[in-house]
């Protein structure tokens, strides 16, 4: 059950919830308010009302609006990173791996909760704590992609990272454009098109044989 679904399930006032469940419920309510209104226009009163709790209950879990926003940001940055890692580990076929990774970004921006807006389209990017988290998740995703590129191609760490930043950046930007433009192109087709573009580039780097493969071949 998502945080927003927990919000819906637990919204009536007076319902006592375990601390973790209450925290998740409050995060779900906060996500709805922040996505709809933006950080600066959102108020703790709005979030408490959305969650169906008193403001003192909200402050028991989060001392202020920024702390609440950062907790939500941490949650969704981690979700994106895990999605990319899962995609990379889903297959050993590199073309399918590229497609799965591209699709991870499309799935992330398409999620009906709009969490990607908190990560990539925040109106609080001048806040150092927010900027640090957004930059960190982009770097972590690129590092995960870079490890696979380096292992398969034998390129240096710096070269692999450069390519990984490019692949991750293209995936994120195109996925956001696809969503915001309300493109008539189905997600599966959009992913296939972008995969074709990326694969034509990355496939140009020959596979790097491992020591085990060389020994098996008698080299």
Backbone as ProteinMPNN parsed JSONL, in Angstrom:
{"seq_chain_A": "XXXXXXXXXXXXXXXXXXXXXXXXXXXXXXXXXXXXXXXXXXXXXXXXXXXXXXXXXXXXXXXXXXXXXXXXXXXXXXXXXXXXXXXXXXXXXXXXXXXXXXXXXXXXXXXXXXXXXXXXXXXXXXXXXXXXXXXXXXXXXXXXXXXXXXXXXXXXXXXXXXXXXXXXXXXXXXXXXXXXXXXXXXXXXXXXXXXXXXXXXXXXXXXXXXXXXXXXXXX", "coords_chain_A": {"N_chain_A": [[0.85, -1.198, 0.0], [0.634, 2.176, -0.926], [1.955, 5.379, 0.268], [0.072, 7.378, -0.16], [-2.261, 5.873, -0.464], [-2.42, 4.881, 2.104], [-2.956, 7.223, 3.403], [-5.566, 7.769, 2.525], [-6.874, 5.593, 3.652], [-6.61, 6.054, 6.34], [-7.674, 8.492, 6.993], [-9.973, 9.513, 8.582], [-10.636, 11.511, 11.436], [-9.399, 11.077, 14.782], [-8.688, 8.429, 14.689], [-6.529, 6.044, 15.958], [-3.25, 5.275, 15.246], [-0.414, 3.081, 14.75], [2.899, 4.375, 15.277], [4.634, 4.318, 12.996], [2.811, 3.822, 10.919], [1.241, 6.099, 11.134], [3.124, 8.053, 10.496], [3.671, 7.387, 7.823], [1.166, 7.88, 6.756], [0.969, 10.652, 7.131], [3.037, 11.498, 5.487], [2.002, 10.731, 3.031], [-0.204, 12.465, 2.842], [1.152, 14.898, 2.847], [2.576, 14.683, 0.457], [0.509, 14.84, -1.454], [-0.347, 17.473, -1.026], [1.99, 19.038, -1.408], [2.655, 18.394, -4.082], [0.412, 19.365, -5.406], [0.321, 22.093, -4.686], [2.909, 23.098, -4.452], [5.963, 23.751, -2.664], [6.243, 26.301, -1.378], [3.688, 27.419, -1.313], [2.252, 25.622, 0.123], [0.891, 24.77, 3.305], [1.343, 23.849, 6.741], [-1.048, 23.575, 8.058], [-2.738, 22.895, 5.939], [-1.764, 20.377, 5.287], [-2.164, 18.913, 7.632], [-4.942, 19.024, 7.723], [-5.543, 17.672, 5.383], [-4.623, 15.151, 6.061], [-6.321, 14.572, 8.088], [-5.807, 15.036, 10.764], [-4.906, 16.715, 13.865], [-2.974, 19.762, 14.009], [-0.976, 19.718, 16.074], [-0.506, 16.926, 16.249], [0.699, 16.447, 13.78], [3.051, 17.951, 14.129], [4.25, 16.448, 16.078], [5.501, 14.453, 14.724], [6.97, 15.68, 12.698], [9.056, 18.4, 12.924], [8.834, 20.736, 11.424], [7.909, 22.361, 8.291], [9.926, 22.126, 6.345], [11.441, 19.931, 7.246], [9.553, 17.931, 6.946], [9.195, 17.97, 4.186], [11.761, 17.224, 3.353], [11.926, 14.636, 4.37], [10.033, 13.375, 2.807], [11.194, 13.766, 0.324], [13.547, 12.259, 0.615], [12.429, 9.706, 0.749], [11.366, 9.355, -1.854], [13.537, 9.753, -3.522], [15.075, 7.559, -2.843], [13.354, 5.577, -3.742], [13.463, 5.948, -6.536], [16.184, 5.381, -7.027], [16.338, 2.67, -6.224], [14.62, 1.568, -8.099], [16.029, 1.964, -10.498], [18.312, 0.431, -9.966], [17.135, -2.099, -9.732], [16.194, -2.44, -12.337], [18.626, -2.539, -13.766], [19.663, -4.889, -12.798], [17.938, -6.766, -13.728], [18.276, -8.319, -15.976], [20.743, -9.978, -18.057], [21.105, -9.357, -20.613], [22.221, -6.84, -22.546], [20.907, -4.959, -24.229], [18.239, -5.269, -23.469], [18.582, -4.534, -20.867], [19.196, -1.822, -21.07], [16.714, -0.94, -22.031], [15.052, -1.612, -19.857], [16.058, 0.066, -17.903], [15.574, 2.609, -18.989], [12.79, 2.446, -18.973], [12.323, 2.428, -16.269], [12.672, 5.074, -15.496], [10.579, 6.27, -16.947], [8.37, 5.011, -15.781], [8.597, 6.025, -13.255], [8.106, 8.814, -13.526], [5.546, 8.649, -14.444], [4.004, 7.774, -12.389], [1.032, 8.075, -10.55], [0.96, 9.608, -8.257], [2.634, 11.737, -8.598], [5.2, 12.096, -7.547], [7.678, 12.527, -8.727], [7.822, 15.202, -9.306], [8.538, 16.416, -6.955], [11.157, 15.711, -6.787], [12.462, 16.358, -9.26], [11.306, 18.728, -10.137], [11.101, 20.634, -8.172], [10.113, 23.529, -6.308], [11.906, 24.435, -4.579], [14.591, 24.385, -5.029], [16.709, 26.06, -4.449], [17.262, 25.68, -1.844], [19.805, 24.392, 0.093], [19.799, 21.764, 1.277], [17.846, 20.432, -0.156], [18.793, 20.608, -2.799], [21.144, 19.154, -2.513], [20.196, 16.556, -2.07], [18.805, 15.991, -4.451], [20.868, 16.199, -6.341], [22.451, 14.157, -5.368], [20.936, 11.767, -5.721], [20.771, 11.676, -8.485], [23.458, 11.336, -9.079], [23.951, 8.881, -7.804], [22.314, 7.139, -9.253], [23.572, 7.354, -11.738], [26.058, 6.288, -11.056], [25.374, 3.632, -10.554], [24.614, 2.811, -13.121], [27.012, 3.282, -14.414], [28.749, 1.359, -13.329], [27.934, -0.989, -14.57], [28.454, -0.382, -17.25], [31.263, -0.051, -17.201], [32.073, -2.607, -16.441], [31.223, -4.145, -18.606], [32.386, -3.014, -20.878], [35.014, -2.337, -20.372], [35.907, 0.206, -20.261], [37.387, 3.136, -18.739], [36.877, 4.26, -15.328], [36.167, 6.99, -15.23], [35.416, 7.462, -17.904], [33.276, 5.672, -18.182], [31.528, 6.738, -16.312], [30.91, 9.188, -17.439], [29.446, 8.43, -19.718], [27.34, 7.162, -18.406], [26.108, 9.229, -16.968], [25.132, 10.632, -19.115], [23.262, 8.774, -20.22], [21.459, 8.444, -18.067], [20.613, 11.086, -17.72], [19.396, 11.71, -20.197], [17.298, 9.864, -20.155], [15.76, 10.744, -17.97], [15.075, 13.432, -18.68], [13.729, 13.117, -21.15], [11.628, 11.445, -20.399], [10.211, 13.117, -18.652], [9.51, 15.146, -20.442], [7.87, 13.688, -22.174], [5.729, 13.094, -20.476], [4.796, 15.675, -19.624], [4.11, 16.882, -22.024], [1.908, 15.55, -22.701], [1.98, 13.503, -24.556], [0.803, 11.613, -27.34], [2.018, 9.253, -27.789], [2.325, 5.948, -26.785], [3.563, 4.708, -23.628], [5.183, 2.36, -23.81], [6.009, 2.455, -26.468], [7.377, 4.875, -26.522], [9.483, 4.304, -24.782], [10.717, 2.275, -26.245], [11.572, 3.694, -28.515], [13.413, 5.508, -27.381], [15.186, 3.717, -26.281], [16.199, 2.528, -28.606], [17.593, 4.687, -29.687], [19.532, 5.157, -27.653], [20.782, 2.641, -27.524], [21.961, 2.347, -30.036], [24.086, 4.003, -29.724], [25.527, 3.181, -27.318], [26.032, 0.543, -27.906], [28.089, 0.661, -29.635], [30.433, 0.464, -28.305], [32.705, -2.023, -27.804], [32.188, -5.272, -26.257], [33.833, -6.167, -23.266], [36.01, -8.698, -22.667], [36.139, -10.86, -19.881], [38.631, -12.065, -17.495], [38.037, -14.713, -16.941], [36.537, -15.467, -19.162], [38.447, -15.191, -21.189], [40.269, -17.174, -20.43], [38.7, -19.448, -20.763], [38.464, -19.444, -23.482], [40.946, -20.034, -24.231], [42.9, -18.071, -24.439]], "CA_chain_A": [[0.0, 0.0, 0.0], [1.427, 3.385, -1.024], [1.725, 6.367, 1.32], [-1.188, 8.074, -0.442], [-3.341, 4.955, -0.139], [-2.529, 4.857, 3.556], [-3.619, 8.459, 3.785], [-6.995, 7.597, 2.293], [-7.407, 4.601, 4.574], [-6.505, 6.485, 7.735], [-7.985, 9.911, 7.073], [-10.92, 9.974, 9.604], [-10.049, 12.026, 12.671], [-9.581, 10.301, 15.993], [-8.183, 7.079, 14.518], [-5.193, 5.869, 16.515], [-2.426, 4.439, 14.393], [0.976, 2.925, 15.174], [3.694, 5.546, 14.883], [5.119, 4.204, 11.623], [1.666, 3.976, 10.029], [0.854, 7.513, 11.163], [4.134, 8.809, 9.747], [3.433, 7.145, 6.402], [-0.071, 8.577, 6.405], [1.274, 12.081, 7.044], [3.841, 11.688, 4.279], [1.088, 10.659, 1.892], [-0.96, 13.713, 2.785], [2.088, 15.95, 2.464], [2.858, 14.54, -0.975], [-0.629, 15.374, -2.194], [-0.383, 18.936, -0.896], [3.177, 19.624, -2.038], [2.56, 18.231, -5.533], [-0.661, 20.231, -5.902], [0.5, 23.513, -4.379], [4.299, 23.517, -4.368], [6.431, 23.892, -1.278], [6.052, 27.628, -0.794], [2.266, 27.702, -1.104], [1.682, 24.631, 1.039], [0.943, 25.111, 4.726], [1.189, 22.704, 7.629], [-2.484, 23.444, 8.295], [-3.308, 22.171, 4.799], [-1.333, 18.982, 5.358], [-2.878, 18.305, 8.754], [-6.337, 18.881, 7.311], [-5.59, 16.612, 4.377], [-4.402, 13.882, 6.749], [-7.386, 14.346, 9.056], [-5.257, 15.068, 12.121], [-4.662, 18.056, 14.369], [-1.613, 20.211, 13.71], [-0.025, 19.189, 17.063], [-0.131, 15.562, 15.879], [1.653, 16.575, 12.679], [4.321, 18.429, 14.667], [4.867, 15.379, 16.859], [6.289, 13.639, 13.804], [7.846, 16.525, 11.891], [9.139, 19.691, 13.608], [8.551, 21.87, 10.55], [7.56, 22.038, 6.909], [11.109, 21.701, 5.609], [11.774, 18.571, 7.664], [8.551, 17.066, 6.33], [9.508, 17.918, 2.76], [12.99, 16.463, 3.171], [11.608, 13.226, 4.624], [9.332, 12.922, 1.614], [12.185, 13.751, -0.748], [14.399, 11.087, 0.851], [11.647, 8.518, 0.408], [11.18, 9.201, -3.29], [14.863, 9.59, -4.124], [15.44, 6.159, -2.628], [12.507, 4.764, -4.625], [14.017, 6.041, -7.888], [17.453, 4.661, -7.058], [16.07, 1.237, -6.176], [14.014, 1.199, -9.371], [17.113, 1.887, -11.488], [19.14, -0.736, -9.63], [16.362, -3.289, -10.068], [16.196, -2.542, -13.799], [19.96, -2.95, -14.201], [19.893, -6.273, -12.403], [16.822, -7.613, -14.164], [18.668, -9.149, -17.116], [22.146, -9.87, -18.474], [21.073, -8.896, -22.005], [22.471, -5.409, -22.409], [19.867, -4.153, -24.876], [17.075, -5.319, -22.582], [18.956, -3.79, -19.667], [19.001, -0.409, -21.404], [15.265, -0.714, -22.102], [14.496, -1.674, -18.501], [16.486, 1.27, -17.185], [14.776, 3.703, -19.539], [11.413, 2.297, -18.512], [12.282, 2.775, -14.844], [12.457, 6.528, -15.42], [9.232, 6.572, -17.436], [7.43, 4.561, -14.754], [8.732, 6.937, -12.115], [7.412, 10.081, -13.785], [4.142, 8.39, -14.745], [3.284, 7.423, -11.161], [-0.074, 9.015, -10.386], [1.168, 10.485, -7.114], [3.404, 12.915, -9.002], [6.365, 12.275, -6.679], [8.854, 12.996, -9.472], [7.852, 16.667, -9.264], [9.261, 16.809, -5.747], [12.575, 15.449, -7.0], [13.021, 17.011, -10.436], [10.678, 20.005, -10.457], [10.835, 21.296, -6.898], [10.259, 24.984, -6.259], [12.778, 24.688, -3.429], [15.926, 23.948, -5.429], [17.738, 26.932, -3.882], [17.544, 25.191, -0.492], [20.952, 23.477, -0.032], [19.478, 20.385, 1.649], [17.08, 19.867, -1.26], [19.707, 20.487, -3.933], [22.08, 18.074, -2.23], [19.505, 15.281, -2.246], [18.517, 15.799, -5.871], [22.144, 15.917, -7.001], [22.959, 12.865, -4.904], [20.244, 10.638, -6.342], [21.187, 11.64, -9.888], [24.803, 10.763, -9.082], [23.873, 7.469, -7.435], [21.772, 6.418, -10.409], [24.631, 7.306, -12.746], [27.088, 5.351, -10.579], [24.87, 2.278, -10.768], [24.715, 2.549, -14.562], [28.437, 3.306, -14.751], [29.365, 0.087, -12.946], [27.613, -1.969, -15.612], [29.185, 0.009, -18.462], [32.685, -0.34, -17.005], [32.258, -4.061, -16.414], [30.97, -4.743, -19.918], [33.184, -2.421, -21.956], [36.415, -2.153, -20.019], [36.248, 1.63, -20.238], [37.834, 3.618, -17.435], [35.824, 4.723, -14.421], [35.733, 8.328, -15.646], [34.717, 7.339, -19.183], [32.001, 4.996, -17.931], [30.66, 7.658, -15.586], [30.447, 10.19, -18.39], [28.381, 7.803, -20.502], [26.218, 6.875, -17.509], [25.415, 10.497, -16.716], [24.387, 10.928, -20.339], [22.111, 7.883, -20.337], [20.497, 8.785, -17.024], [20.058, 12.411, -17.986], [18.478, 11.604, -21.335], [16.11, 9.129, -19.71], [14.96, 11.599, -17.093], [14.556, 14.595, -19.407], [12.759, 12.68, -22.155], [10.45, 10.939, -19.69], [9.458, 14.281, -18.164], [8.904, 15.795, -21.606], [6.793, 12.813, -22.64], [4.579, 13.244, -19.59], [4.285, 17.05, -19.597], [3.559, 17.23, -23.338], [0.725, 14.706, -22.916], [2.244, 12.86, -25.842], [-0.071, 10.484, -27.699], [2.849, 8.058, -27.935], [2.237, 5.079, -25.602], [4.816, 4.595, -22.869], [6.01, 1.279, -24.34], [6.597, 2.925, -27.724], [8.344, 5.915, -26.179], [10.658, 3.619, -24.223], [11.378, 1.571, -27.346], [12.253, 4.697, -29.342], [14.57, 6.024, -26.661], [16.125, 2.606, -26.174], [16.853, 2.397, -29.901], [18.562, 5.788, -29.78], [20.635, 4.932, -26.713], [21.48, 1.4, -27.85], [22.816, 2.577, -31.206], [25.31, 4.639, -29.24], [26.28, 2.406, -26.342], [26.446, -0.729, -28.508], [29.299, 0.901, -30.403], [31.58, 0.121, -27.486], [32.755, -3.494, -27.792], [32.182, -5.943, -24.968], [35.157, -6.426, -22.703], [36.072, -10.065, -22.172], [36.703, -10.999, -18.541], [39.728, -13.022, -17.415], [37.465, -16.047, -17.01], [36.146, -15.724, -20.554], [39.687, -15.369, -21.948], [40.836, -18.48, -20.085], [37.827, -20.461, -21.359], [38.698, -19.435, -24.911], [42.315, -20.469, -24.473], [43.8, -16.96, -24.738]], "C_chain_A": [[0.884, 1.246, 0.0], [1.101, 4.333, 0.112], [0.407, 7.092, 1.105], [-2.372, 7.17, -0.134], [-3.523, 4.833, 1.359], [-3.191, 6.116, 4.075], [-5.124, 8.32, 3.65], [-7.603, 6.661, 3.332], [-7.48, 5.114, 6.003], [-6.967, 7.909, 7.967], [-8.959, 10.308, 8.188], [-10.217, 10.385, 10.884], [-10.316, 11.06, 13.818], [-9.076, 8.87, 15.873], [-6.765, 6.987, 15.063], [-4.43, 4.877, 15.653], [-1.071, 4.219, 15.042], [1.816, 4.057, 14.6], [4.153, 5.477, 13.432], [3.984, 4.416, 10.619], [1.219, 5.429, 9.977], [1.834, 8.35, 10.352], [3.92, 8.637, 8.243], [2.177, 7.862, 5.919], [0.183, 10.067, 6.225], [2.117, 12.392, 5.807], [2.971, 11.631, 3.03], [0.283, 11.927, 1.729], [-0.072, 14.861, 2.327], [2.407, 15.892, 0.979], [1.739, 15.14, -1.805], [-0.62, 16.901, -2.187], [0.805, 19.584, -1.606], [3.111, 19.528, -3.562], [1.526, 19.196, -6.104], [-0.337, 21.705, -5.77], [1.937, 24.007, -4.482], [4.671, 23.761, -2.927], [6.009, 25.22, -0.663], [4.588, 27.934, -0.51], [1.612, 26.749, -0.109], [1.859, 25.099, 2.481], [0.759, 23.85, 5.55], [-0.286, 22.49, 7.973], [-3.152, 22.631, 7.196], [-2.999, 20.679, 4.897], [-2.056, 18.254, 6.488], [-4.339, 18.053, 8.38], [-6.48, 17.744, 6.309], [-5.456, 15.237, 5.021], [-5.51, 13.561, 7.738], [-6.882, 14.278, 10.478], [-5.142, 16.518, 12.57], [-3.225, 18.462, 14.049], [-0.612, 19.757, 14.768], [0.409, 17.758, 16.756], [0.896, 15.585, 14.756], [3.024, 16.99, 13.197], [4.999, 17.411, 15.577], [5.798, 14.532, 16.0], [7.304, 14.455, 13.017], [7.884, 17.921, 12.507], [8.825, 20.904, 12.743], [8.299, 21.417, 9.128], [8.769, 21.538, 6.126], [11.482, 20.263, 5.961], [10.809, 17.559, 7.046], [8.854, 16.886, 4.847], [10.743, 17.066, 2.511], [12.765, 14.969, 3.412], [10.921, 12.618, 3.406], [10.302, 12.803, 0.437], [13.111, 12.538, -0.611], [13.694, 9.814, 0.41], [11.6, 8.297, -1.102], [12.502, 9.166, -4.059], [15.307, 8.142, -3.997], [14.627, 5.247, -3.546], [13.037, 4.774, -6.056], [15.298, 5.232, -7.996], [17.232, 3.15, -7.065], [15.456, 0.75, -7.48], [15.07, 1.046, -10.464], [17.983, 0.666, -11.224], [18.43, -2.047, -9.992], [16.362, -3.521, -11.582], [17.544, -3.058, -14.309], [20.23, -4.413, -13.89], [18.869, -7.252, -12.926], [17.184, -8.57, -15.284], [20.16, -8.983, -17.386], [22.255, -9.47, -19.935], [21.155, -7.372, -21.993], [21.425, -4.532, -23.088], [18.603, -4.126, -24.025], [17.334, -4.536, -21.292], [18.789, -2.288, -19.896], [17.508, -0.074, -21.408], [14.647, -0.687, -20.708], [14.847, -0.427, -17.706], [15.73, 2.493, -17.679], [13.349, 3.652, -18.992], [11.281, 2.642, -17.04], [12.037, 4.27, -14.664], [11.051, 6.907, -15.884], [8.184, 6.177, -16.398], [7.437, 5.518, -13.569], [7.965, 8.232, -12.351], [5.921, 9.87, -14.025], [3.333, 8.059, -13.49], [2.26, 8.5, -10.824], [0.088, 9.956, -9.199], [1.974, 11.731, -7.441], [4.655, 13.158, -8.178], [7.572, 12.826, -7.425], [8.962, 14.521, -9.452], [8.604, 17.166, -8.043], [10.761, 16.679, -5.96], [13.15, 16.319, -8.122], [12.434, 18.381, -10.751], [10.313, 20.783, -9.198], [10.979, 22.806, -7.027], [11.15, 25.389, -5.091], [14.226, 24.326, -3.756], [17.032, 24.845, -4.907], [18.076, 26.547, -2.445], [18.666, 24.149, -0.579], [20.618, 22.021, 0.271], [18.691, 19.683, 0.544], [17.994, 19.623, -2.455], [20.665, 19.32, -3.748], [21.441, 16.713, -2.469], [19.229, 14.981, -3.716], [19.798, 15.466, -6.638], [22.658, 14.527, -6.632], [22.262, 11.7, -5.583], [20.589, 10.539, -7.825], [22.565, 10.996, -10.011], [24.768, 9.273, -8.773], [23.307, 6.619, -8.568], [22.832, 6.277, -11.491], [25.727, 6.323, -12.331], [26.658, 3.902, -10.795], [24.974, 1.886, -12.241], [26.175, 2.428, -14.979], [29.125, 1.983, -14.442], [29.135, -0.975, -14.014], [28.389, -1.656, -16.887], [30.661, -0.364, -18.344], [32.953, -1.833, -17.057], [32.147, -4.659, -17.804], [31.903, -4.235, -21.014], [34.676, -2.328, -21.656], [36.853, -0.704, -20.069], [36.667, 2.043, -18.832], [36.644, 4.089, -16.602], [35.282, 6.075, -14.861], [34.947, 8.27, -16.95], [33.335, 6.71, -18.994], [31.024, 5.929, -17.233], [30.1, 8.721, -16.519], [29.293, 9.648, -19.233], [27.138, 7.561, -19.64], [25.421, 8.132, -17.186], [24.577, 10.871, -17.935], [23.139, 10.078, -20.471], [21.034, 8.214, -19.308], [19.821, 10.116, -17.281], [19.064, 12.398, -19.133], [17.183, 10.925, -20.915], [15.184, 10.027, -18.903], [14.3, 12.74, -17.855], [13.483, 14.188, -20.406], [11.482, 12.169, -21.486], [9.587, 12.091, -19.176], [8.787, 15.021, -19.316], [7.705, 15.004, -22.089], [5.543, 12.997, -21.791], [3.967, 14.635, -19.691], [3.647, 17.462, -20.913], [2.272, 16.469, -23.632], [0.801, 14.029, -24.284], [1.274, 11.715, -26.107], [0.698, 9.175, -27.846], [2.728, 7.204, -26.673], [3.603, 4.939, -24.924], [5.73, 3.528, -23.458], [6.716, 1.695, -25.63], [7.659, 3.981, -27.457], [9.63, 5.298, -25.636], [11.428, 2.911, -25.331], [12.155, 2.534, -28.242], [13.528, 5.196, -28.67], [15.633, 4.946, -26.492], [16.897, 2.429, -27.478], [17.932, 3.461, -30.082], [19.782, 5.519, -28.909], [21.453, 3.708, -27.1], [22.394, 1.562, -29.052], [24.127, 3.242, -30.804], [26.137, 3.734, -28.359], [26.764, 1.086, -26.922], [27.709, -0.576, -29.354], [30.568, 0.615, -29.621], [31.636, -1.39, -27.342], [32.747, -4.053, -26.379], [33.603, -6.261, -24.556], [35.168, -7.832, -22.137], [36.72, -10.097, -20.803], [37.854, -11.997, -18.578], [39.218, -14.452, -17.533], [37.098, -16.428, -18.435], [37.383, -15.971, -21.421], [40.292, -16.744, -21.702], [40.028, -19.599, -20.748], [38.08, -20.586, -22.85], [40.123, -19.811, -25.275], [43.267, -19.36, -24.803], [44.776, -16.759, -23.593]], "O_chain_A": [[1.785, 1.365, 0.831], [0.121, 4.147, 0.834], [-0.302, 7.392, 2.065], [-3.381, 7.634, 0.398], [-4.647, 4.697, 1.841], [-3.907, 6.08, 5.075], [-5.874, 8.703, 4.548], [-8.703, 6.9, 3.83], [-8.315, 4.664, 6.787], [-6.69, 8.485, 9.019], [-8.787, 11.401, 8.728], [-9.315, 9.695, 11.36], [-11.308, 10.331, 13.829], [-9.039, 8.156, 16.875], [-5.896, 7.766, 14.672], [-4.909, 3.779, 15.371], [-0.612, 5.067, 15.807], [1.48, 4.627, 13.561], [4.071, 6.471, 12.711], [4.156, 5.093, 9.606], [0.861, 5.938, 8.915], [1.431, 9.246, 9.611], [3.978, 9.603, 7.482], [2.138, 8.386, 4.806], [-0.321, 10.679, 5.284], [1.931, 13.424, 5.163], [3.178, 12.392, 2.085], [0.101, 12.415, 0.614], [-0.486, 15.696, 1.523], [2.5, 16.926, 0.317], [1.997, 15.873, -2.759], [-0.855, 17.539, -3.213], [0.638, 20.569, -2.325], [3.473, 20.476, -4.259], [1.739, 19.78, -7.167], [-0.682, 22.493, -6.651], [2.166, 25.212, -4.589], [3.807, 23.955, -2.072], [5.477, 25.254, 0.446], [4.285, 28.646, 0.447], [0.545, 27.039, 0.433], [2.852, 25.74, 2.823], [0.104, 22.901, 5.119], [-0.722, 21.354, 8.159], [-4.013, 21.793, 7.461], [-3.852, 19.833, 4.627], [-2.504, 17.12, 6.32], [-4.897, 16.999, 8.686], [-7.42, 16.953, 6.38], [-6.092, 14.276, 4.588], [-5.636, 12.42, 8.182], [-7.44, 13.563, 11.31], [-5.263, 17.438, 11.762], [-2.364, 17.607, 13.843], [0.52, 19.431, 14.411], [1.568, 17.407, 16.977], [1.861, 14.822, 14.782], [4.044, 16.453, 12.763], [6.202, 17.506, 15.821], [6.769, 13.963, 16.499], [8.388, 13.961, 12.705], [6.842, 18.57, 12.605], [8.577, 21.989, 13.268], [8.455, 20.242, 8.798], [8.641, 20.614, 5.322], [11.802, 19.468, 5.077], [11.213, 16.459, 6.669], [8.776, 15.776, 4.32], [10.775, 16.275, 1.568], [13.356, 14.134, 2.727], [11.202, 11.481, 3.026], [10.233, 11.853, -0.343], [13.42, 11.871, -1.599], [14.295, 8.949, -0.226], [11.775, 7.172, -1.571], [12.562, 8.596, -5.148], [15.853, 7.569, -4.939], [15.149, 4.261, -4.067], [13.061, 3.736, -6.717], [15.478, 4.478, -8.952], [17.874, 2.432, -7.832], [15.74, -0.363, -7.92], [15.014, 0.109, -11.261], [18.349, -0.052, -12.154], [19.052, -2.982, -10.495], [16.509, -4.651, -12.048], [17.587, -3.919, -15.188], [20.941, -5.093, -14.63], [18.92, -8.44, -12.606], [16.465, -9.542, -15.519], [20.766, -7.984, -17.0], [23.356, -9.265, -20.447], [20.257, -6.7, -21.486], [21.091, -3.465, -22.571], [17.971, -3.08, -23.876], [16.42, -3.954, -20.707], [18.302, -1.571, -19.022], [17.09, 0.945, -20.859], [13.811, 0.167, -20.415], [14.034, 0.075, -16.931], [15.293, 3.321, -16.879], [12.779, 4.671, -18.602], [10.225, 3.105, -16.609], [11.282, 4.679, -13.782], [10.407, 7.767, -15.283], [7.227, 6.915, -16.161], [6.399, 5.782, -12.961], [7.249, 8.697, -11.464], [5.121, 10.787, -13.837], [2.103, 8.065, -13.53], [2.578, 9.689, -10.814], [-0.575, 10.991, -9.136], [2.0, 12.679, -6.655], [5.135, 14.289, -8.103], [8.402, 13.517, -6.834], [10.057, 15.071, -9.566], [9.239, 18.22, -8.088], [11.545, 17.437, -5.389], [14.198, 16.941, -7.954], [13.003, 19.124, -11.551], [9.32, 21.51, -9.178], [11.842, 23.304, -7.75], [11.147, 26.545, -4.668], [15.001, 23.996, -2.858], [18.195, 24.44, -4.916], [19.061, 27.029, -1.887], [18.505, 23.131, -1.251], [21.11, 21.126, -0.417], [18.85, 18.481, 0.332], [17.966, 18.547, -3.051], [20.963, 18.588, -4.692], [22.082, 15.813, -3.013], [19.402, 13.85, -4.169], [19.812, 14.566, -7.478], [23.223, 13.816, -7.463], [22.919, 10.739, -5.983], [20.689, 9.437, -8.364], [22.814, 10.211, -10.926], [25.473, 8.489, -9.407], [23.775, 5.505, -8.808], [22.977, 5.212, -12.091], [26.264, 5.604, -13.174], [27.466, 3.053, -11.17], [25.373, 0.768, -12.568], [26.529, 1.577, -15.794], [29.983, 1.533, -15.202], [30.029, -1.762, -14.323], [28.921, -2.561, -17.53], [31.241, -0.927, -19.273], [33.94, -2.275, -17.646], [32.891, -5.578, -18.147], [32.178, -4.954, -21.975], [35.5, -2.249, -22.568], [38.04, -0.41, -19.933], [36.335, 1.372, -17.855], [35.546, 4.287, -17.121], [34.069, 6.285, -14.865], [33.928, 8.947, -17.094], [32.351, 7.166, -19.576], [29.829, 5.914, -17.527], [28.937, 9.108, -16.397], [28.287, 10.329, -19.434], [26.013, 7.739, -20.106], [24.191, 8.095, -17.138], [23.457, 11.365, -17.805], [22.07, 10.593, -20.799], [19.847, 8.26, -19.631], [18.614, 10.262, -17.089], [18.001, 13.013, -19.042], [16.095, 11.37, -21.282], [13.975, 10.059, -19.13], [13.105, 12.988, -17.696], [12.442, 14.839, -20.5], [10.379, 12.436, -21.963], [8.36, 12.033, -19.261], [7.647, 15.469, -19.197], [6.651, 15.57, -22.38], [4.43, 13.05, -22.316], [2.751, 14.767, -19.829], [2.743, 18.298, -20.928], [1.623, 16.69, -24.654], [-0.165, 13.991, -25.046], [0.96, 10.939, -25.204], [0.098, 8.113, -28.008], [3.008, 7.699, -25.581], [4.648, 5.04, -25.566], [6.932, 3.759, -23.594], [7.871, 1.336, -25.86], [8.715, 3.982, -28.09], [10.73, 5.722, -25.99], [12.659, 2.944, -25.352], [13.265, 2.226, -28.677], [14.581, 5.294, -29.3], [16.83, 5.226, -26.552], [18.107, 2.205, -27.461], [19.03, 3.18, -30.563], [20.92, 5.637, -29.363], [22.681, 3.729, -27.014], [23.48, 0.983, -29.091], [25.151, 3.066, -31.464], [27.325, 3.534, -28.616], [27.789, 0.558, -26.489], [28.324, -1.569, -29.743], [31.653, 0.53, -30.196], [30.702, -1.987, -26.807], [33.222, -3.421, -25.435], [34.458, -6.581, -25.383], [34.409, -8.13, -21.215], [37.736, -9.439, -20.579], [38.037, -12.697, -19.573], [39.867, -15.303, -18.141], [37.316, -17.561, -18.864], [37.375, -16.851, -22.282], [40.767, -17.402, -22.628], [40.596, -20.576, -21.235], [37.94, -21.664, -23.429], [40.479, -19.898, -26.45], [44.329, -19.608, -25.375], [45.622, -15.866, -23.651]]}, "name": "protein", "num_of_chains": 1, "seq": "XXXXXXXXXXXXXXXXXXXXXXXXXXXXXXXXXXXXXXXXXXXXXXXXXXXXXXXXXXXXXXXXXXXXXXXXXXXXXXXXXXXXXXXXXXXXXXXXXXXXXXXXXXXXXXXXXXXXXXXXXXXXXXXXXXXXXXXXXXXXXXXXXXXXXXXXXXXXXXXXXXXXXXXXXXXXXXXXXXXXXXXXXXXXXXXXXXXXXXXXXXXXXXXXXXXXXXXXXXX"}
